[in-house]
Tab-separated table of C-alpha atoms in Angstrom:
chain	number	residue	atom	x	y	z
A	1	UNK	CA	84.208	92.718	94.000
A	2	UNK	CA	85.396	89.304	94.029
A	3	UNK	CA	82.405	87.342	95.025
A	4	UNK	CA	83.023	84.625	92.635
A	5	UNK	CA	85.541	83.154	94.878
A	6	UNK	CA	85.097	80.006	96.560
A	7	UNK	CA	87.214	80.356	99.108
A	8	UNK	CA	85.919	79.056	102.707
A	9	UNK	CA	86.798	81.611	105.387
A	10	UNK	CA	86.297	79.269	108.251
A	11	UNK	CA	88.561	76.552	106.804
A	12	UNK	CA	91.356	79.006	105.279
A	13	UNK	CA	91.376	80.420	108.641
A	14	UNK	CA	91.980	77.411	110.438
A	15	UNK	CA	94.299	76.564	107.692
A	16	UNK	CA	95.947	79.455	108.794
A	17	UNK	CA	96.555	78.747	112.054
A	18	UNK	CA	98.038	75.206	111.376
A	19	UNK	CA	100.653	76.923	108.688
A	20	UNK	CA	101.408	79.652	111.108
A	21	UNK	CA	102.867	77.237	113.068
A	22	UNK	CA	105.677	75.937	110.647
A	23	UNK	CA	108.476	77.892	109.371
A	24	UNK	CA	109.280	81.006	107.216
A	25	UNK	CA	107.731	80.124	103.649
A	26	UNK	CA	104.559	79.118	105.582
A	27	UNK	CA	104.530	82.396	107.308
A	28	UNK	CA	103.881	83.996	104.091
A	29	UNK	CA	101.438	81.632	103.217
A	30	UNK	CA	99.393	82.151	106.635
A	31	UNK	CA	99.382	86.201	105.866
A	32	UNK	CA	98.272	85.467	102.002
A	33	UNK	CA	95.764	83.083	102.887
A	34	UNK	CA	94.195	85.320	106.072
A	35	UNK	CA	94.412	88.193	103.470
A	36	UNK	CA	92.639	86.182	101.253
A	37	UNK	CA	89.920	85.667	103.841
A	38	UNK	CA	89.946	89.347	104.935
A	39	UNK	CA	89.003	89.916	101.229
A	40	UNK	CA	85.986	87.479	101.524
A	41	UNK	CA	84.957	89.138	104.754
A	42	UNK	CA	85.144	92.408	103.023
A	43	UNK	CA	82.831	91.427	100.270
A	44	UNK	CA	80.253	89.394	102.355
A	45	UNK	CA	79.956	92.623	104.751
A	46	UNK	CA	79.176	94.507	101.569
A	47	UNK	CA	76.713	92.177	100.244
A	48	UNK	CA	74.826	91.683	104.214
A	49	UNK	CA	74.686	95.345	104.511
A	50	UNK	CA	73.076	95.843	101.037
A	51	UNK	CA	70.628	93.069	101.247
A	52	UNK	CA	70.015	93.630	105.219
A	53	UNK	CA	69.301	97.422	104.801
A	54	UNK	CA	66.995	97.251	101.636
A	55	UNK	CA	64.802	94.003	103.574
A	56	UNK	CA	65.231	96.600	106.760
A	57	UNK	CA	63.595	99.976	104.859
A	58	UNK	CA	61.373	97.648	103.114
A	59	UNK	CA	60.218	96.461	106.422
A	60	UNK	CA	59.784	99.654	108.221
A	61	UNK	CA	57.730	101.328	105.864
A	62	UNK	CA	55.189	97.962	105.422
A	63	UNK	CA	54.714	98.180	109.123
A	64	UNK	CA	53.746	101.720	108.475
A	65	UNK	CA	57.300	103.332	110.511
A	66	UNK	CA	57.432	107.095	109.896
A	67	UNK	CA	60.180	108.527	107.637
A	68	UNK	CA	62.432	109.425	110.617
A	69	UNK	CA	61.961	105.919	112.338
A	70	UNK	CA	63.215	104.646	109.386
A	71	UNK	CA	65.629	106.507	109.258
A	72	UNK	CA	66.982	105.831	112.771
A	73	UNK	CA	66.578	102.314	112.281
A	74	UNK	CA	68.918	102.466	109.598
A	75	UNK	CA	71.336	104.637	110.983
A	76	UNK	CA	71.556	101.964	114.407
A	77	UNK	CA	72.093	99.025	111.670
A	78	UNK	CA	74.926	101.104	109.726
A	79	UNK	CA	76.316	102.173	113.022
A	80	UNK	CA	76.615	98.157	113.652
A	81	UNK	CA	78.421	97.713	109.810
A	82	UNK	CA	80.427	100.850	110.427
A	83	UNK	CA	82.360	98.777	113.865
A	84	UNK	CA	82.600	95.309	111.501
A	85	UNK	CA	84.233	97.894	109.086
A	86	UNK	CA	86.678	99.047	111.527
A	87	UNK	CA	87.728	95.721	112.663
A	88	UNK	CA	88.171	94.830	109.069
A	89	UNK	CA	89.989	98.095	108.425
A	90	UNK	CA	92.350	97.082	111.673
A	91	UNK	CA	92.682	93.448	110.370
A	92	UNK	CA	94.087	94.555	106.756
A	93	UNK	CA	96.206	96.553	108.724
A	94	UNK	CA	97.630	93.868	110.879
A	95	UNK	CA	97.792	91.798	107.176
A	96	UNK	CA	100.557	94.927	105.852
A	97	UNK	CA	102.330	94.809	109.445
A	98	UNK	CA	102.724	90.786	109.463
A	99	UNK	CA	103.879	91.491	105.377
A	100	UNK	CA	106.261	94.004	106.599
A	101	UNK	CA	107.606	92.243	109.388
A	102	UNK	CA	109.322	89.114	109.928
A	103	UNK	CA	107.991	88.640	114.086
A	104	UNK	CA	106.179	85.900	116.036
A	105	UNK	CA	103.942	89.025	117.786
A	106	UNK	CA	102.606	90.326	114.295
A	107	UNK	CA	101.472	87.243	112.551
A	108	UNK	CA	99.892	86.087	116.465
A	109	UNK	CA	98.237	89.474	116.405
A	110	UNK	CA	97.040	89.372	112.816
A	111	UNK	CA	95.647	85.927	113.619
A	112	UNK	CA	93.984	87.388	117.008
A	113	UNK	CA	92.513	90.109	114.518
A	114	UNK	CA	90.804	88.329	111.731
A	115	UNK	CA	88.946	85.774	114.370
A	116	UNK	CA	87.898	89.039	115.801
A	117	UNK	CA	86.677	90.033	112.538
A	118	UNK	CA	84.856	86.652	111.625
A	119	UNK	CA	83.245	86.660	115.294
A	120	UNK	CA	81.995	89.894	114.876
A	121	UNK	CA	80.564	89.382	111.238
A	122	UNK	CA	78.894	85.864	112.450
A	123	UNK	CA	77.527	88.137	115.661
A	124	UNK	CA	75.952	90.699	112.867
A	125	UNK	CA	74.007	87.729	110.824
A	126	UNK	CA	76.857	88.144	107.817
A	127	UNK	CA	77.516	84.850	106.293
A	128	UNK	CA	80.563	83.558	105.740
A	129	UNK	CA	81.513	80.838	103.378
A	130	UNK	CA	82.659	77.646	104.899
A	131	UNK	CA	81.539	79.095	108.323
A	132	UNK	CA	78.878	77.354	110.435
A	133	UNK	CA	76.070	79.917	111.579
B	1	UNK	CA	128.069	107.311	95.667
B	2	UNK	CA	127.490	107.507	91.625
B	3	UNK	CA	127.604	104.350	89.235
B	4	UNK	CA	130.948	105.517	87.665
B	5	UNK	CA	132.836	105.658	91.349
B	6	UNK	CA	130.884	102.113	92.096
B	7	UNK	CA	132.467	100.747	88.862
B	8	UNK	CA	135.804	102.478	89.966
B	9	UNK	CA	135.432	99.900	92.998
B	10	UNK	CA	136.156	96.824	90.842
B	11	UNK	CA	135.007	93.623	91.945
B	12	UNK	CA	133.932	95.015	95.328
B	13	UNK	CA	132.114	97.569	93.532
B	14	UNK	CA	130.463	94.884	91.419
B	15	UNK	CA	129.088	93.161	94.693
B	16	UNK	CA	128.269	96.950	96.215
B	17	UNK	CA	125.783	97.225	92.871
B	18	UNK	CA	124.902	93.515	93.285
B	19	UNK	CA	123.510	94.501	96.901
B	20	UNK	CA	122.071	97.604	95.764
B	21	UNK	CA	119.971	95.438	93.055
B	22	UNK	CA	119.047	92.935	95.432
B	23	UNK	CA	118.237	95.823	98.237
B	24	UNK	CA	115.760	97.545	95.478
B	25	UNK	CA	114.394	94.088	94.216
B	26	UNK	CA	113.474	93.743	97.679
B	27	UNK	CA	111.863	97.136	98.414
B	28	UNK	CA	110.061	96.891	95.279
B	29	UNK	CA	108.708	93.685	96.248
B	30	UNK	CA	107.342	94.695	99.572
B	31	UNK	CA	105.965	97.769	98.271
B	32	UNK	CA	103.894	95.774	95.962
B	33	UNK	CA	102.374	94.175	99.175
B	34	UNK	CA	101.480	96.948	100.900
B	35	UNK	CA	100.270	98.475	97.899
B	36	UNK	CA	97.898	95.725	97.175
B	37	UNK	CA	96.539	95.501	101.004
B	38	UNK	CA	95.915	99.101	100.680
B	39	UNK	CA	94.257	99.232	97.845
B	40	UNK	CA	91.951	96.562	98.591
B	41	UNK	CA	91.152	98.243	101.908
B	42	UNK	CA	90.217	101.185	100.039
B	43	UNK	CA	88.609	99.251	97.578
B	44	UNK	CA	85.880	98.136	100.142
B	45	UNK	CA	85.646	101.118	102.180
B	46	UNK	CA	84.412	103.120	98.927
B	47	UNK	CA	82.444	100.343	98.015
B	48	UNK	CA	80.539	99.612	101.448
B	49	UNK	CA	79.907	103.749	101.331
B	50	UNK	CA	78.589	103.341	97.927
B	51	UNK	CA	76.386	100.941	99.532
B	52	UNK	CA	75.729	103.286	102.706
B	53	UNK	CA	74.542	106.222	100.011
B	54	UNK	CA	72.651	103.607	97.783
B	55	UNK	CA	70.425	102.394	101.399
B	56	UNK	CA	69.678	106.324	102.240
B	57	UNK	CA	68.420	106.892	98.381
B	58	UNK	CA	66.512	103.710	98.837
B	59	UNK	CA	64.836	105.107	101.967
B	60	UNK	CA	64.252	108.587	100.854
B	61	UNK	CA	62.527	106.900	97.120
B	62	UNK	CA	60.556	104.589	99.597
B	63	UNK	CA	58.751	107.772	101.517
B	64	UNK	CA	58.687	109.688	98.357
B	65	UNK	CA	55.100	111.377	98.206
B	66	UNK	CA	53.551	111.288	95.100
């Protein structure tokens, strides 16, 4: 995992948006730095679910929840990382489709995507570097 | 078309293999992209069901009678 990285999702993203804006080179440059952010999504969803669930379990069985309340409890919050996943999943897509092609519609779309994906995470309590909660 | 009929071509077989080269360089270059967005979406899919699995042993260890 590359937690280690200090990259700020909120401002590469908006960095993104400016570059998108200005020629071919800076195309490539948009799609490496959303990637980039994609990545740092990826690995704050990872570290939110792992911290999230443990604080949830923990929580359920202090207030005395059954097993099988626990378990649905769980099950409802990983239902809620498995959509973030899917929009992530979609948004690395949209990363290889803006790689592979050389259109206006792609690297709109891939932009369209990945503010999807930050919304989303924000909306689930993730936190994202450089992001404002 | 093999290399020795390309070479048979003379100078416009040079520039056929030239655009072969570049065609290649080119496909190798993307693939490595792709490649590399792939993996990492693999990457974290394991890793966030590694997590999943981890959270269910966690929960089945925290009812664990004793």
């Amino acid at each position: 995992m590359r937690r280690n990285r200090q990259l700020e999702i909120g401002s590469a993203l908006v960095l993104a948006f400016i570059l998108a804006a200005c020629g071919a080179s800076a195309r490539q440059k948009t799609i490496r730095i959303t990637y980039e952010s994609v990545n740092v999504a990826a690995d704050s969803l990872e570290q939110f679910t792992k911290i999230h669930g443990e604080a949830l379990i923990r929580d359920a069985k202090a207030r005395g929840a059954t097993k099988e309340q626990a378990d649905a409890e769980l099950a409802a919050f990983l239902a809620k990382v498995d959509h973030a996943a899917l929009t992530k999943n979609a948004a690395y897509r949209m990363v290889a489709a803006a790689a592979a092609l050389n259109d206006d519609r792609s690297l709109a779309t891939l932009l369209q995507v990945a503010a999807m994906l930050m919304t989303e995470l924000k909306e689930l309590g993730v936190k994202l570097p450089g992001v404002a909660p | 078309m093999t290399p020795i009929e390309i070479v048979a071509l003379g100078e416009a077989g040079l520039e056929l293999a030239m655009k072969i080269i570049a065609l290649v360089q080119a496909a190798q270059k993307g693939d490595v992209a792709a490649a590399e967005i792939l993996k990492s979406m693999l990457d974290h899919t394991s890793s966030l069901d590694a997590i999943k699995a981890g959270l269910r042993d966690f929960l089945d260890k925290q009812y664990e009678t004793r």
